[in-house]
PDB file of C-alpha atoms in Angstrom:
ATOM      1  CA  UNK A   1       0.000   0.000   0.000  1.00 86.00           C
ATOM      2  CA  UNK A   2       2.766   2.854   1.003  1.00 89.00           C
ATOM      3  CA  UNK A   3       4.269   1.950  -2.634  1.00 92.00           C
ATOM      4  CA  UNK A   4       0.971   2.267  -4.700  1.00 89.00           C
ATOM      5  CA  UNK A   5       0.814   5.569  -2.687  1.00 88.00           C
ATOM      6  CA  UNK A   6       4.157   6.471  -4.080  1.00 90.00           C
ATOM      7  CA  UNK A   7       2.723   5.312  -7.548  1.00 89.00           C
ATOM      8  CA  UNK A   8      -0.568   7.856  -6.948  1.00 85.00           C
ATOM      9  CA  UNK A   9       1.806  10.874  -5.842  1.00 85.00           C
ATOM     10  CA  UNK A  10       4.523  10.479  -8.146  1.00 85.00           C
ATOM     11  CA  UNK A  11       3.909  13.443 -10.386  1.00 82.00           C
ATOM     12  CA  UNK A  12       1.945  15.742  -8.003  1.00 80.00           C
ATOM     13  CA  UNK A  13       3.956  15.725  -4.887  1.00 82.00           C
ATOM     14  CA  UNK A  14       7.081  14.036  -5.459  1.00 85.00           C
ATOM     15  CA  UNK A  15       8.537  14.628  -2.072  1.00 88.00           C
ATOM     16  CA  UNK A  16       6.014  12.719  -0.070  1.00 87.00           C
ATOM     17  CA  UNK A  17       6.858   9.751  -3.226  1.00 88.00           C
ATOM     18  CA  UNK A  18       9.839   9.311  -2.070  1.00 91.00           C
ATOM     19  CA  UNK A  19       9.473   9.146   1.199  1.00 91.00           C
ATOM     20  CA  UNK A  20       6.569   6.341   0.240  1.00 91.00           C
ATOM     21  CA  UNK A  21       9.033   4.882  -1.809  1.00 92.00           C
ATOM     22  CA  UNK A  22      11.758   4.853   0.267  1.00 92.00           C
ATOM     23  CA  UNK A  23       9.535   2.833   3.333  1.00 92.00           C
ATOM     24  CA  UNK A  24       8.769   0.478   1.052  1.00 93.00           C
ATOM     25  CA  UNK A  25      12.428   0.186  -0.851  1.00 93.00           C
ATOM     26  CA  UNK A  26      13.512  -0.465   3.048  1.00 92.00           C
ATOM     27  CA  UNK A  27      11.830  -3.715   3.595  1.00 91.00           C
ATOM     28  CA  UNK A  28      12.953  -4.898   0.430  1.00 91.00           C
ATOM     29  CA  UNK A  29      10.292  -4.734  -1.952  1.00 94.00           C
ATOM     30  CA  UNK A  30      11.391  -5.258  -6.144  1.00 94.00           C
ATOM     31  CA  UNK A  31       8.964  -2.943  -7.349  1.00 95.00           C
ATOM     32  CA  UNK A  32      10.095  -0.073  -5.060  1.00 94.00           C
ATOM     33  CA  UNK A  33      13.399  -0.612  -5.997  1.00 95.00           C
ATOM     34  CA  UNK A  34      12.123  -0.463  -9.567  1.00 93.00           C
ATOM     35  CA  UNK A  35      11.067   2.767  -9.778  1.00 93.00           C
ATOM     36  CA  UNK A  36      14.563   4.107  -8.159  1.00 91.00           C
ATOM     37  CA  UNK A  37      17.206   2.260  -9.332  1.00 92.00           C
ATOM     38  CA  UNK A  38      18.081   1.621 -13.578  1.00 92.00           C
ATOM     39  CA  UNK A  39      18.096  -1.926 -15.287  1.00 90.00           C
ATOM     40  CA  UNK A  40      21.721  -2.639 -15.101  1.00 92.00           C
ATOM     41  CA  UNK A  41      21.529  -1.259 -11.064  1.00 93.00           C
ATOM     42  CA  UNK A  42      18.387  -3.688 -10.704  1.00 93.00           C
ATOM     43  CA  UNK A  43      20.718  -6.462 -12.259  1.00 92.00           C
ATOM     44  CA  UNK A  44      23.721  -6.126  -9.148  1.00 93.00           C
ATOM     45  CA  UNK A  45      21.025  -5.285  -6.558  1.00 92.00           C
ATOM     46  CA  UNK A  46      19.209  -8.915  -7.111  1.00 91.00           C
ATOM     47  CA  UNK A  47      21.479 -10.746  -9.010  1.00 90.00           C
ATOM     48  CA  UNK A  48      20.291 -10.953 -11.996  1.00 91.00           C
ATOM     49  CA  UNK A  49      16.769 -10.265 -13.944  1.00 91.00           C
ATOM     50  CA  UNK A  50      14.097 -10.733 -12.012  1.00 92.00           C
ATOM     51  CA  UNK A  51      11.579 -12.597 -15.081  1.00 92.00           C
ATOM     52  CA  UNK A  52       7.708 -12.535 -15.163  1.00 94.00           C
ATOM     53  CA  UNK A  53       6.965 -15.758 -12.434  1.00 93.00           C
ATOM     54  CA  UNK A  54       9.065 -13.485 -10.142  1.00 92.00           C
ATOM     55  CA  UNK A  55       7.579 -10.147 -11.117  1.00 94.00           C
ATOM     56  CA  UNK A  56       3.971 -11.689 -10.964  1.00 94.00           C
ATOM     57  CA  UNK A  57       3.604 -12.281  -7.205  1.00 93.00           C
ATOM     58  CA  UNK A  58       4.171  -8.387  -7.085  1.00 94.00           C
ATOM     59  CA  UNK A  59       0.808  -7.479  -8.908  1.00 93.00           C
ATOM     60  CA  UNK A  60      -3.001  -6.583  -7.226  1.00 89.00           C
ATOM     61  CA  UNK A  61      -4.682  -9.150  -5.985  1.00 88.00           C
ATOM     62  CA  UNK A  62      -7.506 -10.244  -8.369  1.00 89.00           C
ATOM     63  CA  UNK A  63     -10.149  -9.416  -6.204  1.00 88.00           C
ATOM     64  CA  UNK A  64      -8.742  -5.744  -5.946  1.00 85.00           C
ATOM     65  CA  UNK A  65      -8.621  -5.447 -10.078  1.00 87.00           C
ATOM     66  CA  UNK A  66     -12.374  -6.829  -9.449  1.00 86.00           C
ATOM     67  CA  UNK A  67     -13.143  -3.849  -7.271  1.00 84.00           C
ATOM     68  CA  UNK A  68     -10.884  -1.143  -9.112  1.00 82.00           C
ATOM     69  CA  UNK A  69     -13.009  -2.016 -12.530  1.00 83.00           C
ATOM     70  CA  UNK A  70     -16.424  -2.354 -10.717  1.00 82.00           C
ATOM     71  CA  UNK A  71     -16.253   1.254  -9.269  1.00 78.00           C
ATOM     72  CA  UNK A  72     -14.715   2.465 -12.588  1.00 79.00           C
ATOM     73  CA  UNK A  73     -18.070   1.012 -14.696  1.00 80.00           C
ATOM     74  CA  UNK A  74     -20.569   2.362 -11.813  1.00 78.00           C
ATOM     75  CA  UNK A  75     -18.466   6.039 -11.870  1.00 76.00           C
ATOM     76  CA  UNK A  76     -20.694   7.786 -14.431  1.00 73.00           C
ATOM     77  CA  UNK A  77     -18.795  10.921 -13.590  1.00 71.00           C
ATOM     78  CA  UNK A  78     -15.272   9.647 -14.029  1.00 73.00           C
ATOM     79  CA  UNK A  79     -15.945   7.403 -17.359  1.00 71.00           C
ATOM     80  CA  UNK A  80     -16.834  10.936 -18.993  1.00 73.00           C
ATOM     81  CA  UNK A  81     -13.810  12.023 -18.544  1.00 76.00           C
ATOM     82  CA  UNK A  82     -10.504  10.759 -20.611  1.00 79.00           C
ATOM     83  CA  UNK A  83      -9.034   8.348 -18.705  1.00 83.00           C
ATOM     84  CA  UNK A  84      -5.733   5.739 -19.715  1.00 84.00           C
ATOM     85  CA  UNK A  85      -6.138   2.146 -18.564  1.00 88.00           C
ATOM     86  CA  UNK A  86      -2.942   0.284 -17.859  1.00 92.00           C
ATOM     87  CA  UNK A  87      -1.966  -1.857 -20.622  1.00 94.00           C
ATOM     88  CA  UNK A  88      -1.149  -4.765 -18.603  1.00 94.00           C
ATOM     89  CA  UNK A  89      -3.809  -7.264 -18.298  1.00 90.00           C
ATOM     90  CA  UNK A  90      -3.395  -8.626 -15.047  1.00 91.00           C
ATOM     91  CA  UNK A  91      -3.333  -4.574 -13.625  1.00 90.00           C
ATOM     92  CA  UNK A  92      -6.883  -2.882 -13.333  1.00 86.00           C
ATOM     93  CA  UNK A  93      -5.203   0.992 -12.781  1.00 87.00           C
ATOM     94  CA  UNK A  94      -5.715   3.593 -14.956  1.00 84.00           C
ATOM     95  CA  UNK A  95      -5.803   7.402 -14.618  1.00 81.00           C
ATOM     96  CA  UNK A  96      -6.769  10.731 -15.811  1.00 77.00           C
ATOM     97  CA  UNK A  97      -5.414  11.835 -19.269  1.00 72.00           C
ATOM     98  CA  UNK A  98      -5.821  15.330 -19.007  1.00 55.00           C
ATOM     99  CA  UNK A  99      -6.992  18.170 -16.660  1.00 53.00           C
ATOM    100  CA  UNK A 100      -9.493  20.941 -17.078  1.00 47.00           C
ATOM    101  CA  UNK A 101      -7.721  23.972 -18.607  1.00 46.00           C
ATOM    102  CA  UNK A 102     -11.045  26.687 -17.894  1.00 45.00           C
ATOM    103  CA  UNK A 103     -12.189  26.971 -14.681  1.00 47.00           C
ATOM    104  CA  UNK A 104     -15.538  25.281 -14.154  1.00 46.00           C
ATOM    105  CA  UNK A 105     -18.492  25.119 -11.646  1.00 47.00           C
ATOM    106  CA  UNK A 106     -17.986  21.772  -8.999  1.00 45.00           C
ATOM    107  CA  UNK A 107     -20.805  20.180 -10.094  1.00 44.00           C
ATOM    108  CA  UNK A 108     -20.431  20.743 -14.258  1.00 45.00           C
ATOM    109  CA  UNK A 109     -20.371  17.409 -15.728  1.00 42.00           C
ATOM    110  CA  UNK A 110     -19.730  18.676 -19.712  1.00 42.00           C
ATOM    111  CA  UNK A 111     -15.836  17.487 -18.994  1.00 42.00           C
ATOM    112  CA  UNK A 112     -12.830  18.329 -17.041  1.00 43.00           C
ATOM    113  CA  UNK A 113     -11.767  16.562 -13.691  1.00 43.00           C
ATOM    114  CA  UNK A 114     -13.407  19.638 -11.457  1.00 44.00           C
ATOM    115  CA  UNK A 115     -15.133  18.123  -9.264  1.00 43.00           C
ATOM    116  CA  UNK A 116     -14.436  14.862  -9.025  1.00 43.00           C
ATOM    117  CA  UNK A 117     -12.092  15.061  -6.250  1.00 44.00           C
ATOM    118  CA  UNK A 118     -14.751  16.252  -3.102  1.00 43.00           C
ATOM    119  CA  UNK A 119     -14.605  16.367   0.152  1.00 41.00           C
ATOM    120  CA  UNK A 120     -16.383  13.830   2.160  1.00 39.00           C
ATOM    121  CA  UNK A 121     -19.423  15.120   4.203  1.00 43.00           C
ATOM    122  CA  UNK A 122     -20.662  12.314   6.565  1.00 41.00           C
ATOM    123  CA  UNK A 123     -23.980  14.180   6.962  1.00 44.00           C
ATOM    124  CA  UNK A 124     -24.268  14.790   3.159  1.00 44.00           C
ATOM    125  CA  UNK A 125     -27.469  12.696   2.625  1.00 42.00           C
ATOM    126  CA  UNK A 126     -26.168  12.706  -1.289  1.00 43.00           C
ATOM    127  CA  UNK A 127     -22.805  11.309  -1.021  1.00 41.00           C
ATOM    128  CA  UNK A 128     -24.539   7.849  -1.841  1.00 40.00           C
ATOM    129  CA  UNK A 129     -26.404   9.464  -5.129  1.00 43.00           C
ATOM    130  CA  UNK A 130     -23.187  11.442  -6.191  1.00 42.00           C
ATOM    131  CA  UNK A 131     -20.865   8.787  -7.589  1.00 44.00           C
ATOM    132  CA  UNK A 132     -17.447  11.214  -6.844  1.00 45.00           C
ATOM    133  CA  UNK A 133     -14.153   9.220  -7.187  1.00 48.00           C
ATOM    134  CA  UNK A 134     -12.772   9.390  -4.234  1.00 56.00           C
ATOM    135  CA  UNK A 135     -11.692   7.240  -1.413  1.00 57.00           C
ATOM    136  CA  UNK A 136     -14.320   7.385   0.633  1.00 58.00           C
ATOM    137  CA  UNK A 137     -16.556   5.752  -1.982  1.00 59.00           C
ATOM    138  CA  UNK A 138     -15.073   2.771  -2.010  1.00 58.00           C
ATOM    139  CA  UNK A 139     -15.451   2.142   1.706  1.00 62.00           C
ATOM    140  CA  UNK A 140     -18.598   0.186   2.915  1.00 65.00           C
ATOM    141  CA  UNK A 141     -21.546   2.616   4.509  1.00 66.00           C
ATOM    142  CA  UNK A 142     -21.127   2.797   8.047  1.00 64.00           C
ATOM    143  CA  UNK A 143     -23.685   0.858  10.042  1.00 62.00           C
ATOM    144  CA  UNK A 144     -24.209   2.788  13.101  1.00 58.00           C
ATOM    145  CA  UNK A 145     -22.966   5.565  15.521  1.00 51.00           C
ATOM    146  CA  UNK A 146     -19.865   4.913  17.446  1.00 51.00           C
ATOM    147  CA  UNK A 147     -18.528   6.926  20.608  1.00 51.00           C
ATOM    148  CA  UNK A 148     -15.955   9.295  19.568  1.00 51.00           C
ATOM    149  CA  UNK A 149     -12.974   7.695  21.203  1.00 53.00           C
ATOM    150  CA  UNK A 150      -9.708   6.703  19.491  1.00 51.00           C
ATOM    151  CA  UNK A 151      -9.212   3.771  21.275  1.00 61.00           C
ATOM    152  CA  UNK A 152     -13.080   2.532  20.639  1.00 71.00           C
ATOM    153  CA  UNK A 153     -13.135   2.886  17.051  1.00 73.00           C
ATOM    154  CA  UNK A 154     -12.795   0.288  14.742  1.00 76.00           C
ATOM    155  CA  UNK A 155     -10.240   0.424  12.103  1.00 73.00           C
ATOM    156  CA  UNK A 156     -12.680   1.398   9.079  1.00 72.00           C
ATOM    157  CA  UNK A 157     -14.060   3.872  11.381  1.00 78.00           C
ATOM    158  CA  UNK A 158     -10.809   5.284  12.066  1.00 74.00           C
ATOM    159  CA  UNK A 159     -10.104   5.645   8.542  1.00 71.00           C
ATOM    160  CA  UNK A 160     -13.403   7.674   8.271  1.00 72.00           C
ATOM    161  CA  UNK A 161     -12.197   9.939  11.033  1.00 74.00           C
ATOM    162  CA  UNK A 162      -8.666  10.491   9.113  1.00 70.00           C
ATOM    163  CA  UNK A 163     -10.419  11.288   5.854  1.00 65.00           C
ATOM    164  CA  UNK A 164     -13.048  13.885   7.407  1.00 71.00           C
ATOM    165  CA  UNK A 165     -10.073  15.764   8.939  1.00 68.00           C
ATOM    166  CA  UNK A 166      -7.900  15.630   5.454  1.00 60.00           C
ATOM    167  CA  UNK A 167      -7.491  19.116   3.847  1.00 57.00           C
ATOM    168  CA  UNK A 168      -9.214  19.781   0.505  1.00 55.00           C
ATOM    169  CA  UNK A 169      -7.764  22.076  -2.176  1.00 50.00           C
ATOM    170  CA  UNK A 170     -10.305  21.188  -5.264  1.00 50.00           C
ATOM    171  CA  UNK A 171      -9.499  19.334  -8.117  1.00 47.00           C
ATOM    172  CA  UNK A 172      -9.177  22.507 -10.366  1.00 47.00           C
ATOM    173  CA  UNK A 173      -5.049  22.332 -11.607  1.00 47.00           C
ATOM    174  CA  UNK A 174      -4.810  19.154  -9.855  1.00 51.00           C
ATOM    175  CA  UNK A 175      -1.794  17.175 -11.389  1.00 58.00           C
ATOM    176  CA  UNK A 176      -2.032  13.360 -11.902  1.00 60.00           C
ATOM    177  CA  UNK A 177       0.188  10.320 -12.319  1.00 69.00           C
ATOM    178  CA  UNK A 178       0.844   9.834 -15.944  1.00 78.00           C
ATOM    179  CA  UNK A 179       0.986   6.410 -17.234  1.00 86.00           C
ATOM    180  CA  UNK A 180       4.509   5.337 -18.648  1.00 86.00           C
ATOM    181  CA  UNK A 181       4.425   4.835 -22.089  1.00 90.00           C
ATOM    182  CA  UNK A 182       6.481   2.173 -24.202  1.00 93.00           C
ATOM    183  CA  UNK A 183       9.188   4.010 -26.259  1.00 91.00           C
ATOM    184  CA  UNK A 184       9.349   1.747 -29.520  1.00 93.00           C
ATOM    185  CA  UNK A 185       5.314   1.684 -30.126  1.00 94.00           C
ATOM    186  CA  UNK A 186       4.473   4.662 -27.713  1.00 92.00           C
ATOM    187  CA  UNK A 187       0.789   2.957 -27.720  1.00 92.00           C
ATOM    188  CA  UNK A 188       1.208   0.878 -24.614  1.00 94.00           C
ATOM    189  CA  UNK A 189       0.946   2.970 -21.208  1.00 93.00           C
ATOM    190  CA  UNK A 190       1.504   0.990 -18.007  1.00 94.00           C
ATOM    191  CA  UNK A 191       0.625   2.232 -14.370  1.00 92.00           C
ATOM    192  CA  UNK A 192       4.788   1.036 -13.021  1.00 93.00           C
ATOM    193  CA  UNK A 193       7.905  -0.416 -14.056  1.00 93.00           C
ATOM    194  CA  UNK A 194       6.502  -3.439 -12.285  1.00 95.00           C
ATOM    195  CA  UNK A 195       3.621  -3.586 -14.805  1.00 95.00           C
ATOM    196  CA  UNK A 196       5.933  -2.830 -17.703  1.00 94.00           C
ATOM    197  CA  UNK A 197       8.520  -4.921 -16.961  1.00 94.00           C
ATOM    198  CA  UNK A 198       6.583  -8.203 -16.809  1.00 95.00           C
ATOM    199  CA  UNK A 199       4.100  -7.510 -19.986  1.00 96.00           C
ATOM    200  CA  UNK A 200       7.595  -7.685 -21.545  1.00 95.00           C
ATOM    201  CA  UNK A 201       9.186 -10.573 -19.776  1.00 94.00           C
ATOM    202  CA  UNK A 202       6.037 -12.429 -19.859  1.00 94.00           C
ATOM    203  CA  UNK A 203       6.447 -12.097 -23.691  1.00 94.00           C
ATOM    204  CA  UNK A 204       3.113 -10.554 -24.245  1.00 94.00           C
ATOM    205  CA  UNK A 205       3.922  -7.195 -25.161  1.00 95.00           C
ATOM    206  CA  UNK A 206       7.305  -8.548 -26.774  1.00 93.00           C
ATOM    207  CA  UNK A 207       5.327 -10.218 -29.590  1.00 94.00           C
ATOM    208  CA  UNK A 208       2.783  -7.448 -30.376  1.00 94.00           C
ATOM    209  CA  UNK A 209       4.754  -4.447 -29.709  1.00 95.00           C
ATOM    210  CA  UNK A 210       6.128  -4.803 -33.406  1.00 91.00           C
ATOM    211  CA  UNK A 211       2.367  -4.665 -34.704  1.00 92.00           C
ATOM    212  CA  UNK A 212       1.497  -1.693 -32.532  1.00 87.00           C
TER     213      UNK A 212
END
C-alpha cells in the first residue's frame, strides 16, 4: 500500500513519493526498488533479472482489479472524462489523461476533472447518489454511531475519522500520475515499471509491440 501511494503521488507531490518509496524500498520490496534504481543497477542489486513468475507475485490481488473495474463502470462521472487504462492485463489501474484547462463550476459534468475530487461530508445525505471518485466511496456505509474515542473505534471507522479531517484544495489544476508509455510503439501505457517490466518478460507485449 505505502508503494501504490508512491505510484498515486509520483507526479503531483514528489517529495512525499519518495518518502513512500523509500519505506517500502527499506523492507525490500522489487517494485520499489524499480522505480529508483536503472536496469543494469536492478541487475547487481538482485542478481540478476528478475523474469515474469518473479515479477507476478508483485501485482493486485484479483479481487482488488475486481473492485478497481467495478467502481470504474458504476463512476458515471469519471468514465466521462478521458481516462488511460494500464496496458497490462493482469493490472486494473488507470488514470486521468488530461486536466481541465477553464475553470468550471464543482458540479459541471460537460468534462474536465473539477469536481471529481470532493470532500467527504458524513452528513451529506447525497454522497450515496453522487458517484465522486474518491476514497471514501469505495469504503462500505457505516452501520451505526460509534462513541468518539480513538481507542473505541474500529479500524474502518478510524479511517473515516482520518479522511473527514484531510485538507481539501479542489481538483481545479490538480496534477495526476501519468501512465509510462512504451518508447518503440508509444501505444502501450503501463501504471509502473513493475507492470511494464513483466508484460515484456512475460512475452506478451514482446510479440505485439512490433504490430502496434
Amino acid at each position: 500500500s505505502t508503494y501504490a501511494l508512491a505510484l498515486i503521488l509520483r507526479d503531483s507531490r514528489h517529495i512525499e513519493s519518495e518518502y513512500c518509496l523509500r519505506l517500502a524500498a527499506e523492507k525490500n520490496y522489487p517494485p520499489a526498488w524499480q522505480e529508483k534504481l536503472s536496469a543494469t543497477e536492478m541487475r547487481e542489486k538482485f542478481g540478476g533479472d528478475l523474469d515474469a513468475s518473479k515479477l507476478i507475485r508483485y501485482l493486485d490481488s484479483p479481487c482488488l482489479i475486481r473492485l478497481l473495474g467495478r467502481h470504474y463502470l458504476e463512476c458515471q462521472r469519471v468514465r466521462k472524462n478521458q481516462t488511460s487504462h494500464c496496458w497490462n492485463v493482469l493490472c486494473g489501474r488507470w488514470a486521468y489523461r488530461a486536466i481541465a484547462s477553464t475553470p468550471q463550476r464543482p458540479h459541471d459534468r460537460r468534462g474536465g476533472m473539477h469536481g471529481l475530487l470532493e470532500p467527504f461530508n458524513a452528513n451529506d445525505a447525497t454522497i450515496c447518489r453522487q458517484k465522486a471518485f474518491s476514497i471514501e466511496s469505495l469504503l462500505p456505509p457505516a452501520r451505526s454511531a460509534r462513541v468518539d474515542h480513538s481507542n473505541l473505534l474500529s479500524p474502518l471507522e478510524k479511517i473515516r475519522q482520518c479522511l473527514k479531517k484531510k485538507p481539501h484544495t479542489g481538483s481545479l489544476g490538480l496534477k495526476v500520475s501519468r501512465m509510462k508509455m512504451c518508447s518503440s510503439c508509444r501505444r502501450a501505457k503501463y501504471c509502473s515499471k513493475l507492470c511494464q517490466t513483466y508484460d515484456w518478460r512475460s512475452g506478451r507485449h514482446k510479440m505485439e509491440c512490433q504490430f502496434l
